[in-house]
Amino acid sequence: MRARRSRRVGLVAAIVVMVLAPASPAFAHAGGLTPRDHRVEVTGITPPVTGLSARMVNNGTQLQLRNAGTADVTVLPDRAGDPSRVVRAGDTVRLTDPRTQPPPLADGRAAEGRWRIPVRTTEGTSAVVGQIEWRPGPSPLPWWLLIAGLAITGSLLGRVPWWRAGLAAGVVAVTGAHVAHVAGSALAVTGQPFVSLFLGASGVGLVCWPLGAATVVAAARRSTHTAFVAAVVGAALVVAALPDFGSFGYSELPFAWPASTDRLLLASTLGGGAGLAAGGFVGMRRQLSGSEPLPGATEST
């Protein structure tokens, strides 16, 4: 009987490997945006141009110009011979202009300062002006401790008498955190369709989100597969969120809501996912010990 149970646990482990091995992590954030430690802002247009507004988008990497006036606006190049960019009346354009992105300093920081991009209209010549502000990132230590605490707490779910319900609740919470993280990342991108950004940034989430629903169903039916599915979902969510691990140490995150919210969602996904993986395997060990039936085993009446 024990050899039979061992073969089944080995099969479970093999399935986990097959599910996770081909999973390739998504970009750290939607649209290929990356965290930074400096903020780029537009401070004004001097002198003002009728109908023209400007702001930085996509985590400060692009300048967006919206021309709500009746005359075209020409963005003058930095160097002679470079082409000009025309913003037609009623149009919105996004420019990746190196004048708004000073090169990094030798110590890895970005140079602080002000920038200026001249524009020409029928009213004359004006300039879109802005600044770059260095903002050191927070210490990642508190977030690492939160990840460790959530992982330990999650691993204990496999030991409680109501372990099926505990694992199912954990799967719902961690999956929800990952969905919110991906949604906030996609909403932070300007100029691209939300759906394609959301799907592209979800990565392994497209597989493990439906498995999260399967975990809840399995727990409700008191299925012997609850622990296995919860372990797979937890491990897959860790794989999906791991590329964003470095975000804890940056001040400016490409996220639609406050950066602290993104860090909390990311820590919940990483720590909670690791806890679910551990708690699921603890539940499977309980089944191996005979206190709970293994997946595929016939429960005695």
PDB file of C-alpha atoms in Angstrom:
ATOM      1  CA  MET A   1       0.000   0.000   0.000  1.00  0.00           C
ATOM      2  CA  ARG A   2       2.806   2.433   0.886  1.00  0.00           C
ATOM      3  CA  ALA A   3       4.606   1.708  -2.396  1.00  0.00           C
ATOM      4  CA  ARG A   4       1.359   2.394  -4.221  1.00  0.00           C
ATOM      5  CA  ARG A   5       0.957   5.700  -2.400  1.00  0.00           C
ATOM      6  CA  SER A   6       4.578   6.638  -3.115  1.00  0.00           C
ATOM      7  CA  ARG A   7       4.061   6.037  -6.828  1.00  0.00           C
ATOM      8  CA  ARG A   8       1.019   8.330  -6.751  1.00  0.00           C
ATOM      9  CA  VAL A   9       2.897  11.098  -4.960  1.00  0.00           C
ATOM     10  CA  GLY A  10       5.699  10.715  -7.509  1.00  0.00           C
ATOM     11  CA  LEU A  11       3.143  11.117 -10.274  1.00  0.00           C
ATOM     12  CA  VAL A  12       1.815  14.264  -8.594  1.00  0.00           C
ATOM     13  CA  ALA A  13       5.331  15.726  -8.413  1.00  0.00           C
ATOM     14  CA  ALA A  14       5.963  14.887 -12.067  1.00  0.00           C
ATOM     15  CA  ILE A  15       2.767  16.679 -13.090  1.00  0.00           C
ATOM     16  CA  VAL A  16       3.823  19.761 -11.127  1.00  0.00           C
ATOM     17  CA  VAL A  17       7.138  19.816 -12.994  1.00  0.00           C
ATOM     18  CA  MET A  18       5.424  19.397 -16.367  1.00  0.00           C
ATOM     19  CA  VAL A  19       3.019  22.243 -15.605  1.00  0.00           C
ATOM     20  CA  LEU A  20       5.693  24.690 -14.469  1.00  0.00           C
ATOM     21  CA  ALA A  21       8.665  23.756 -16.658  1.00  0.00           C
ATOM     22  CA  PRO A  22       7.374  25.237 -19.927  1.00  0.00           C
ATOM     23  CA  ALA A  23       6.098  28.381 -18.219  1.00  0.00           C
ATOM     24  CA  SER A  24       8.068  31.417 -19.323  1.00  0.00           C
ATOM     25  CA  PRO A  25       7.786  34.535 -17.155  1.00  0.00           C
ATOM     26  CA  ALA A  26       6.058  37.584 -18.603  1.00  0.00           C
ATOM     27  CA  PHE A  27       7.704  40.968 -18.843  1.00  0.00           C
ATOM     28  CA  ALA A  28       8.286  42.548 -15.442  1.00  0.00           C
ATOM     29  CA  HIS A  29       5.415  44.928 -16.227  1.00  0.00           C
ATOM     30  CA  ALA A  30       2.965  45.385 -19.071  1.00  0.00           C
ATOM     31  CA  GLY A  31       4.215  47.118 -22.193  1.00  0.00           C
ATOM     32  CA  GLY A  32       7.841  46.360 -21.348  1.00  0.00           C
ATOM     33  CA  LEU A  33       7.984  49.241 -18.843  1.00  0.00           C
ATOM     34  CA  THR A  34      10.485  48.942 -16.011  1.00  0.00           C
ATOM     35  CA  PRO A  35      10.746  50.431 -12.499  1.00  0.00           C
ATOM     36  CA  ARG A  36      12.961  53.484 -12.027  1.00  0.00           C
ATOM     37  CA  ASP A  37      14.348  55.673  -9.278  1.00  0.00           C
ATOM     38  CA  HIS A  38      13.634  59.037 -10.885  1.00  0.00           C
ATOM     39  CA  ARG A  39      10.496  60.884 -11.874  1.00  0.00           C
ATOM     40  CA  VAL A  40      10.149  62.851 -15.107  1.00  0.00           C
ATOM     41  CA  GLU A  41       7.465  65.534 -15.100  1.00  0.00           C
ATOM     42  CA  VAL A  42       6.170  68.300 -17.345  1.00  0.00           C
ATOM     43  CA  THR A  43       6.131  71.571 -15.434  1.00  0.00           C
ATOM     44  CA  GLY A  44       4.512  73.764 -18.098  1.00  0.00           C
ATOM     45  CA  ILE A  45       4.441  75.249 -21.567  1.00  0.00           C
ATOM     46  CA  THR A  46       6.060  78.682 -21.826  1.00  0.00           C
ATOM     47  CA  PRO A  47       4.552  80.782 -23.201  1.00  0.00           C
ATOM     48  CA  PRO A  48       1.241  78.856 -23.222  1.00  0.00           C
ATOM     49  CA  VAL A  49      -0.080  77.589 -26.565  1.00  0.00           C
ATOM     50  CA  THR A  50      -3.827  77.671 -27.166  1.00  0.00           C
ATOM     51  CA  GLY A  51      -5.226  74.139 -26.987  1.00  0.00           C
ATOM     52  CA  LEU A  52      -1.859  72.410 -26.382  1.00  0.00           C
ATOM     53  CA  SER A  53      -1.356  70.247 -23.294  1.00  0.00           C
ATOM     54  CA  ALA A  54       1.575  68.032 -22.342  1.00  0.00           C
ATOM     55  CA  ARG A  55       2.315  65.311 -19.811  1.00  0.00           C
ATOM     56  CA  MET A  56       4.699  62.409 -19.310  1.00  0.00           C
ATOM     57  CA  VAL A  57       3.234  58.924 -19.721  1.00  0.00           C
ATOM     58  CA  ASN A  58       4.404  55.315 -19.527  1.00  0.00           C
ATOM     59  CA  ASN A  59       6.359  55.784 -16.316  1.00  0.00           C
ATOM     60  CA  GLY A  60       8.005  58.944 -17.556  1.00  0.00           C
ATOM     61  CA  THR A  61       9.474  57.437 -20.733  1.00  0.00           C
ATOM     62  CA  GLN A  62       7.310  59.289 -23.278  1.00  0.00           C
ATOM     63  CA  LEU A  63       6.073  62.840 -23.742  1.00  0.00           C
ATOM     64  CA  GLN A  64       2.407  63.032 -24.727  1.00  0.00           C
ATOM     65  CA  LEU A  65       1.236  66.133 -26.580  1.00  0.00           C
ATOM     66  CA  ARG A  66      -2.472  66.765 -27.118  1.00  0.00           C
ATOM     67  CA  ASN A  67      -3.412  69.457 -29.592  1.00  0.00           C
ATOM     68  CA  ALA A  68      -6.996  70.573 -28.978  1.00  0.00           C
ATOM     69  CA  GLY A  69      -6.473  73.789 -30.886  1.00  0.00           C
ATOM     70  CA  THR A  70      -7.189  74.713 -34.504  1.00  0.00           C
ATOM     71  CA  ALA A  71      -3.581  75.061 -35.718  1.00  0.00           C
ATOM     72  CA  ASP A  72      -0.822  72.485 -36.124  1.00  0.00           C
ATOM     73  CA  VAL A  73       2.087  72.372 -33.656  1.00  0.00           C
ATOM     74  CA  THR A  74       5.622  71.508 -34.784  1.00  0.00           C
ATOM     75  CA  VAL A  75       8.024  69.914 -32.317  1.00  0.00           C
ATOM     76  CA  LEU A  76      11.482  71.215 -33.185  1.00  0.00           C
ATOM     77  CA  PRO A  77      14.366  68.713 -33.219  1.00  0.00           C
ATOM     78  CA  ASP A  78      17.341  68.759 -30.881  1.00  0.00           C
ATOM     79  CA  ARG A  79      19.913  68.772 -33.652  1.00  0.00           C
ATOM     80  CA  ALA A  80      19.998  70.464 -37.025  1.00  0.00           C
ATOM     81  CA  GLY A  81      19.079  68.056 -39.771  1.00  0.00           C
ATOM     82  CA  ASP A  82      16.847  65.884 -37.599  1.00  0.00           C
ATOM     83  CA  PRO A  83      13.206  65.707 -38.737  1.00  0.00           C
ATOM     84  CA  SER A  84      10.530  67.749 -37.002  1.00  0.00           C
ATOM     85  CA  ARG A  85       7.379  66.181 -35.606  1.00  0.00           C
ATOM     86  CA  VAL A  86       4.027  67.784 -36.403  1.00  0.00           C
ATOM     87  CA  VAL A  87       1.056  67.454 -34.054  1.00  0.00           C
ATOM     88  CA  ARG A  88      -1.996  68.061 -36.182  1.00  0.00           C
ATOM     89  CA  ALA A  89      -4.975  69.928 -34.801  1.00  0.00           C
ATOM     90  CA  GLY A  90      -7.143  67.471 -32.878  1.00  0.00           C
ATOM     91  CA  ASP A  91      -4.372  64.825 -32.655  1.00  0.00           C
ATOM     92  CA  THR A  92      -2.474  63.312 -29.749  1.00  0.00           C
ATOM     93  CA  VAL A  93       1.087  62.054 -30.174  1.00  0.00           C
ATOM     94  CA  ARG A  94       3.563  60.359 -27.864  1.00  0.00           C
ATOM     95  CA  LEU A  95       7.253  61.067 -28.319  1.00  0.00           C
ATOM     96  CA  THR A  96      10.279  59.219 -27.016  1.00  0.00           C
ATOM     97  CA  ASP A  97      12.619  62.179 -26.855  1.00  0.00           C
ATOM     98  CA  PRO A  98      16.110  61.782 -25.381  1.00  0.00           C
ATOM     99  CA  ARG A  99      15.955  65.356 -24.126  1.00  0.00           C
ATOM    100  CA  THR A 100      13.570  64.194 -21.403  1.00  0.00           C
ATOM    101  CA  GLN A 101      15.795  61.236 -20.458  1.00  0.00           C
ATOM    102  CA  PRO A 102      19.275  62.321 -19.290  1.00  0.00           C
ATOM    103  CA  PRO A 103      21.941  59.594 -19.330  1.00  0.00           C
ATOM    104  CA  PRO A 104      22.688  57.857 -15.999  1.00  0.00           C
ATOM    105  CA  LEU A 105      25.531  59.036 -13.835  1.00  0.00           C
ATOM    106  CA  ALA A 106      28.526  56.876 -13.006  1.00  0.00           C
ATOM    107  CA  ASP A 107      27.006  55.723  -9.700  1.00  0.00           C
ATOM    108  CA  GLY A 108      23.938  54.328 -11.490  1.00  0.00           C
ATOM    109  CA  ARG A 109      21.624  57.216 -10.656  1.00  0.00           C
ATOM    110  CA  ALA A 110      19.911  59.415 -13.226  1.00  0.00           C
ATOM    111  CA  ALA A 111      21.052  62.993 -13.584  1.00  0.00           C
ATOM    112  CA  GLU A 112      18.664  65.521 -12.085  1.00  0.00           C
ATOM    113  CA  GLY A 113      17.817  68.721 -13.853  1.00  0.00           C
ATOM    114  CA  ARG A 114      15.448  70.480 -16.189  1.00  0.00           C
ATOM    115  CA  TRP A 115      14.683  69.886 -19.843  1.00  0.00           C
ATOM    116  CA  ARG A 116      13.206  71.976 -22.618  1.00  0.00           C
ATOM    117  CA  ILE A 117      11.619  71.018 -25.963  1.00  0.00           C
ATOM    118  CA  PRO A 118      10.816  73.920 -28.288  1.00  0.00           C
ATOM    119  CA  VAL A 119       7.612  73.924 -30.340  1.00  0.00           C
ATOM    120  CA  ARG A 120       6.492  76.238 -33.098  1.00  0.00           C
ATOM    121  CA  THR A 121       2.921  77.371 -33.770  1.00  0.00           C
ATOM    122  CA  THR A 122       1.149  80.153 -35.614  1.00  0.00           C
ATOM    123  CA  GLU A 123       1.399  82.087 -32.344  1.00  0.00           C
ATOM    124  CA  GLY A 124       5.187  81.894 -32.347  1.00  0.00           C
ATOM    125  CA  THR A 125       7.773  79.707 -30.622  1.00  0.00           C
ATOM    126  CA  SER A 126       7.150  78.180 -27.213  1.00  0.00           C
ATOM    127  CA  ALA A 127       8.699  75.374 -25.185  1.00  0.00           C
ATOM    128  CA  VAL A 128       7.475  72.387 -23.240  1.00  0.00           C
ATOM    129  CA  VAL A 129       9.555  72.373 -20.066  1.00  0.00           C
ATOM    130  CA  GLY A 130       9.958  69.775 -17.359  1.00  0.00           C
ATOM    131  CA  GLN A 131      12.234  68.323 -14.738  1.00  0.00           C
ATOM    132  CA  ILE A 132      13.879  65.082 -13.664  1.00  0.00           C
ATOM    133  CA  GLU A 133      13.863  64.361  -9.941  1.00  0.00           C
ATOM    134  CA  TRP A 134      15.955  61.644  -8.330  1.00  0.00           C
ATOM    135  CA  ARG A 135      13.887  59.621  -5.837  1.00  0.00           C
ATOM    136  CA  PRO A 136      15.759  56.851  -4.018  1.00  0.00           C
ATOM    137  CA  GLY A 137      13.794  53.642  -3.637  1.00  0.00           C
ATOM    138  CA  PRO A 138      12.612  52.289  -0.285  1.00  0.00           C
ATOM    139  CA  SER A 139      14.317  49.497   1.600  1.00  0.00           C
ATOM    140  CA  PRO A 140      13.035  46.139   0.319  1.00  0.00           C
ATOM    141  CA  LEU A 141      13.654  44.454   3.681  1.00  0.00           C
ATOM    142  CA  PRO A 142      10.126  44.947   5.128  1.00  0.00           C
ATOM    143  CA  TRP A 143       8.626  43.464   1.981  1.00  0.00           C
ATOM    144  CA  TRP A 144      10.999  40.489   2.070  1.00  0.00           C
ATOM    145  CA  LEU A 145       9.958  39.862   5.671  1.00  0.00           C
ATOM    146  CA  LEU A 146       6.294  40.045   4.651  1.00  0.00           C
ATOM    147  CA  ILE A 147       6.928  37.495   1.888  1.00  0.00           C
ATOM    148  CA  ALA A 148       8.604  35.161   4.378  1.00  0.00           C
ATOM    149  CA  GLY A 149       5.774  35.584   6.878  1.00  0.00           C
ATOM    150  CA  LEU A 150       3.107  34.853   4.284  1.00  0.00           C
ATOM    151  CA  ALA A 151       5.011  31.807   3.067  1.00  0.00           C
ATOM    152  CA  ILE A 152       5.241  30.398   6.596  1.00  0.00           C
ATOM    153  CA  THR A 153       1.583  31.149   7.293  1.00  0.00           C
ATOM    154  CA  GLY A 154       0.502  29.515   4.050  1.00  0.00           C
ATOM    155  CA  SER A 155       2.509  26.390   4.758  1.00  0.00           C
ATOM    156  CA  LEU A 156       0.547  25.943   7.992  1.00  0.00           C
ATOM    157  CA  LEU A 157      -2.727  25.705   6.060  1.00  0.00           C
ATOM    158  CA  GLY A 158      -1.913  22.118   5.187  1.00  0.00           C
ATOM    159  CA  ARG A 159      -1.747  21.162   8.879  1.00  0.00           C
ATOM    160  CA  VAL A 160      -5.080  22.464  10.187  1.00  0.00           C
ATOM    161  CA  PRO A 161      -8.185  20.231  10.364  1.00  0.00           C
ATOM    162  CA  TRP A 162      -9.978  22.466   7.833  1.00  0.00           C
ATOM    163  CA  TRP A 163      -7.039  22.442   5.445  1.00  0.00           C
ATOM    164  CA  ARG A 164      -9.145  22.131   2.301  1.00  0.00           C
ATOM    165  CA  ALA A 165     -11.112  25.296   3.065  1.00  0.00           C
ATOM    166  CA  GLY A 166      -7.936  27.056   4.160  1.00  0.00           C
ATOM    167  CA  LEU A 167      -6.095  26.240   0.950  1.00  0.00           C
ATOM    168  CA  ALA A 168      -9.093  27.249  -1.160  1.00  0.00           C
ATOM    169  CA  ALA A 169      -9.373  30.603   0.642  1.00  0.00           C
ATOM    170  CA  GLY A 170      -5.646  31.146   0.213  1.00  0.00           C
ATOM    171  CA  VAL A 171      -5.863  30.409  -3.503  1.00  0.00           C
ATOM    172  CA  VAL A 172      -8.682  32.952  -3.915  1.00  0.00           C
ATOM    173  CA  ALA A 173      -6.727  35.646  -2.044  1.00  0.00           C
ATOM    174  CA  VAL A 174      -3.401  35.098  -3.801  1.00  0.00           C
ATOM    175  CA  THR A 175      -4.970  34.740  -7.240  1.00  0.00           C
ATOM    176  CA  GLY A 176      -6.907  37.963  -6.659  1.00  0.00           C
ATOM    177  CA  ALA A 177      -3.686  39.746  -5.696  1.00  0.00           C
ATOM    178  CA  HIS A 178      -1.981  38.608  -8.884  1.00  0.00           C
ATOM    179  CA  VAL A 179      -4.945  39.614 -11.085  1.00  0.00           C
ATOM    180  CA  ALA A 180      -4.953  43.087  -9.492  1.00  0.00           C
ATOM    181  CA  HIS A 181      -1.179  43.386  -9.976  1.00  0.00           C
ATOM    182  CA  VAL A 182      -1.469  42.540 -13.675  1.00  0.00           C
ATOM    183  CA  ALA A 183      -4.469  44.853 -14.154  1.00  0.00           C
ATOM    184  CA  GLY A 184      -2.703  47.797 -12.494  1.00  0.00           C
ATOM    185  CA  SER A 185       0.359  47.153 -14.631  1.00  0.00           C
ATOM    186  CA  ALA A 186      -1.698  47.112 -17.838  1.00  0.00           C
ATOM    187  CA  LEU A 187      -3.647  50.243 -16.891  1.00  0.00           C
ATOM    188  CA  ALA A 188      -0.381  52.140 -16.414  1.00  0.00           C
ATOM    189  CA  VAL A 189       0.409  51.891 -20.131  1.00  0.00           C
ATOM    190  CA  THR A 190      -0.860  54.649 -22.427  1.00  0.00           C
ATOM    191  CA  GLY A 191      -1.442  54.119 -26.131  1.00  0.00           C
ATOM    192  CA  GLN A 192      -1.943  50.348 -26.267  1.00  0.00           C
ATOM    193  CA  PRO A 193      -5.100  48.201 -25.913  1.00  0.00           C
ATOM    194  CA  PHE A 194      -5.771  47.095 -22.342  1.00  0.00           C
ATOM    195  CA  VAL A 195      -6.810  43.536 -23.217  1.00  0.00           C
ATOM    196  CA  SER A 196      -3.640  42.691 -25.119  1.00  0.00           C
ATOM    197  CA  LEU A 197      -1.506  44.280 -22.399  1.00  0.00           C
ATOM    198  CA  PHE A 198      -3.368  42.387 -19.684  1.00  0.00           C
ATOM    199  CA  LEU A 199      -3.027  39.050 -21.449  1.00  0.00           C
ATOM    200  CA  GLY A 200       0.625  39.662 -22.277  1.00  0.00           C
ATOM    201  CA  ALA A 201       1.530  40.571 -18.698  1.00  0.00           C
ATOM    202  CA  SER A 202      -0.420  37.708 -17.110  1.00  0.00           C
ATOM    203  CA  GLY A 203       2.084  35.055 -18.170  1.00  0.00           C
ATOM    204  CA  VAL A 204       1.478  31.810 -16.301  1.00  0.00           C
ATOM    205  CA  GLY A 205      -1.579  33.444 -14.754  1.00  0.00           C
ATOM    206  CA  LEU A 206      -3.605  32.422 -17.794  1.00  0.00           C
ATOM    207  CA  VAL A 207      -3.055  28.826 -16.680  1.00  0.00           C
ATOM    208  CA  CYS A 208      -3.216  29.142 -12.915  1.00  0.00           C
ATOM    209  CA  TRP A 209      -6.244  31.467 -12.664  1.00  0.00           C
ATOM    210  CA  PRO A 210      -8.623  28.779 -13.975  1.00  0.00           C
ATOM    211  CA  LEU A 211      -6.860  26.267 -11.733  1.00  0.00           C
ATOM    212  CA  GLY A 212      -7.657  28.568  -8.812  1.00  0.00           C
ATOM    213  CA  ALA A 213     -11.362  28.167  -9.551  1.00  0.00           C
ATOM    214  CA  ALA A 214     -10.791  24.405  -9.793  1.00  0.00           C
ATOM    215  CA  THR A 215      -9.248  24.465  -6.308  1.00  0.00           C
ATOM    216  CA  VAL A 216     -12.360  26.068  -4.848  1.00  0.00           C
ATOM    217  CA  VAL A 217     -14.590  23.497  -6.548  1.00  0.00           C
ATOM    218  CA  ALA A 218     -12.375  20.648  -5.339  1.00  0.00           C
ATOM    219  CA  ALA A 219     -12.463  21.945  -1.767  1.00  0.00           C
ATOM    220  CA  ALA A 220     -16.249  22.349  -1.848  1.00  0.00           C
ATOM    221  CA  ARG A 221     -16.564  18.731  -2.953  1.00  0.00           C
ATOM    222  CA  ARG A 222     -13.981  17.611  -0.383  1.00  0.00           C
ATOM    223  CA  SER A 223     -11.984  16.201  -3.260  1.00  0.00           C
ATOM    224  CA  THR A 224      -8.725  14.391  -2.644  1.00  0.00           C
ATOM    225  CA  HIS A 225      -7.163  16.565  -5.360  1.00  0.00           C
ATOM    226  CA  THR A 226      -7.515  19.833  -3.423  1.00  0.00           C
ATOM    227  CA  ALA A 227      -3.971  19.853  -2.021  1.00  0.00           C
ATOM    228  CA  PHE A 228      -2.409  18.988  -5.370  1.00  0.00           C
ATOM    229  CA  VAL A 229      -4.210  21.719  -7.320  1.00  0.00           C
ATOM    230  CA  ALA A 230      -3.498  24.312  -4.608  1.00  0.00           C
ATOM    231  CA  ALA A 231       0.223  23.438  -4.697  1.00  0.00           C
ATOM    232  CA  VAL A 232       0.318  23.819  -8.488  1.00  0.00           C
ATOM    233  CA  VAL A 233      -1.493  27.167  -8.376  1.00  0.00           C
ATOM    234  CA  GLY A 234       0.802  28.509  -5.647  1.00  0.00           C
ATOM    235  CA  ALA A 235       3.988  27.481  -7.432  1.00  0.00           C
ATOM    236  CA  ALA A 236       2.738  28.848 -10.764  1.00  0.00           C
ATOM    237  CA  LEU A 237       1.886  32.220  -9.196  1.00  0.00           C
ATOM    238  CA  VAL A 238       5.390  32.471  -7.766  1.00  0.00           C
ATOM    239  CA  VAL A 239       6.801  31.814 -11.252  1.00  0.00           C
ATOM    240  CA  ALA A 240       4.471  34.466 -12.717  1.00  0.00           C
ATOM    241  CA  ALA A 241       5.416  37.143 -10.165  1.00  0.00           C
ATOM    242  CA  LEU A 242       9.124  36.384  -9.763  1.00  0.00           C
ATOM    243  CA  PRO A 243      10.314  38.699 -12.599  1.00  0.00           C
ATOM    244  CA  ASP A 244       8.925  41.642 -10.604  1.00  0.00           C
ATOM    245  CA  PHE A 245      10.929  40.791  -7.480  1.00  0.00           C
ATOM    246  CA  GLY A 246      13.285  43.731  -7.992  1.00  0.00           C
ATOM    247  CA  SER A 247      10.396  46.213  -7.885  1.00  0.00           C
ATOM    248  CA  PHE A 248      10.553  46.396  -4.085  1.00  0.00           C
ATOM    249  CA  GLY A 249      13.691  48.551  -4.223  1.00  0.00           C
ATOM    250  CA  TYR A 250      12.487  51.163  -6.746  1.00  0.00           C
ATOM    251  CA  SER A 251      10.543  54.338  -6.066  1.00  0.00           C
ATOM    252  CA  GLU A 252       8.739  54.741  -9.414  1.00  0.00           C
ATOM    253  CA  LEU A 253       6.769  51.700 -10.559  1.00  0.00           C
ATOM    254  CA  PRO A 254       4.783  51.422 -13.815  1.00  0.00           C
ATOM    255  CA  PHE A 255       1.515  50.886 -12.004  1.00  0.00           C
ATOM    256  CA  ALA A 256      -1.843  52.658 -12.237  1.00  0.00           C
ATOM    257  CA  TRP A 257      -2.227  53.024  -8.455  1.00  0.00           C
ATOM    258  CA  PRO A 258       0.184  53.936  -5.636  1.00  0.00           C
ATOM    259  CA  ALA A 259       3.496  52.095  -5.735  1.00  0.00           C
ATOM    260  CA  SER A 260       2.947  50.744  -2.209  1.00  0.00           C
ATOM    261  CA  THR A 261      -0.208  49.011  -3.457  1.00  0.00           C
ATOM    262  CA  ASP A 262       1.780  47.255  -6.182  1.00  0.00           C
ATOM    263  CA  ARG A 263       4.422  46.166  -3.674  1.00  0.00           C
ATOM    264  CA  LEU A 264       1.734  44.771  -1.364  1.00  0.00           C
ATOM    265  CA  LEU A 265       0.077  42.853  -4.217  1.00  0.00           C
ATOM    266  CA  LEU A 266       3.426  41.518  -5.385  1.00  0.00           C
ATOM    267  CA  ALA A 267       4.468  40.450  -1.873  1.00  0.00           C
ATOM    268  CA  SER A 268       1.096  38.749  -1.399  1.00  0.00           C
ATOM    269  CA  THR A 269       1.524  36.844  -4.654  1.00  0.00           C
ATOM    270  CA  LEU A 270       5.093  35.741  -3.970  1.00  0.00           C
ATOM    271  CA  GLY A 271       4.707  34.928  -0.278  1.00  0.00           C
ATOM    272  CA  GLY A 272       1.182  33.595  -0.524  1.00  0.00           C
ATOM    273  CA  GLY A 273       2.038  31.524  -3.591  1.00  0.00           C
ATOM    274  CA  ALA A 274       5.033  29.962  -1.861  1.00  0.00           C
ATOM    275  CA  GLY A 275       2.866  29.263   1.188  1.00  0.00           C
ATOM    276  CA  LEU A 276       0.201  27.591  -0.943  1.00  0.00           C
ATOM    277  CA  ALA A 277       2.797  25.410  -2.650  1.00  0.00           C
ATOM    278  CA  ALA A 278       4.193  24.354   0.723  1.00  0.00           C
ATOM    279  CA  GLY A 279       0.773  23.951   2.316  1.00  0.00           C
ATOM    280  CA  GLY A 280      -0.426  21.869  -0.608  1.00  0.00           C
ATOM    281  CA  PHE A 281       2.492  19.507  -0.313  1.00  0.00           C
ATOM    282  CA  VAL A 282       1.903  19.242   3.440  1.00  0.00           C
ATOM    283  CA  GLY A 283      -1.661  18.221   2.632  1.00  0.00           C
ATOM    284  CA  MET A 284      -0.394  15.607   0.194  1.00  0.00           C
ATOM    285  CA  ARG A 285       1.968  14.279   2.857  1.00  0.00           C
ATOM    286  CA  ARG A 286      -0.990  13.871   5.169  1.00  0.00           C
ATOM    287  CA  GLN A 287      -2.577  11.761   2.488  1.00  0.00           C
ATOM    288  CA  LEU A 288       0.631   9.776   2.118  1.00  0.00           C
ATOM    289  CA  SER A 289       0.676   9.088   5.846  1.00  0.00           C
ATOM    290  CA  GLY A 290      -2.790   7.585   5.620  1.00  0.00           C
ATOM    291  CA  SER A 291      -4.649  10.239   7.600  1.00  0.00           C
ATOM    292  CA  GLU A 292      -6.172  11.449   4.321  1.00  0.00           C
ATOM    293  CA  PRO A 293      -6.760   9.492   1.104  1.00  0.00           C
ATOM    294  CA  LEU A 294      -4.496  10.179  -1.878  1.00  0.00           C
ATOM    295  CA  PRO A 295      -5.800  11.504  -5.178  1.00  0.00           C
ATOM    296  CA  GLY A 296      -7.279   8.614  -7.096  1.00  0.00           C
ATOM    297  CA  ALA A 297      -7.622   6.465  -4.016  1.00  0.00           C
ATOM    298  CA  THR A 298     -10.969   4.992  -3.024  1.00  0.00           C
ATOM    299  CA  GLU A 299     -12.130   6.265   0.345  1.00  0.00           C
ATOM    300  CA  SER A 300     -13.458   3.585   2.653  1.00  0.00           C
ATOM    301  CA  THR A 301     -17.000   3.946   3.897  1.00  0.00           C
TER     302      THR A 301
END
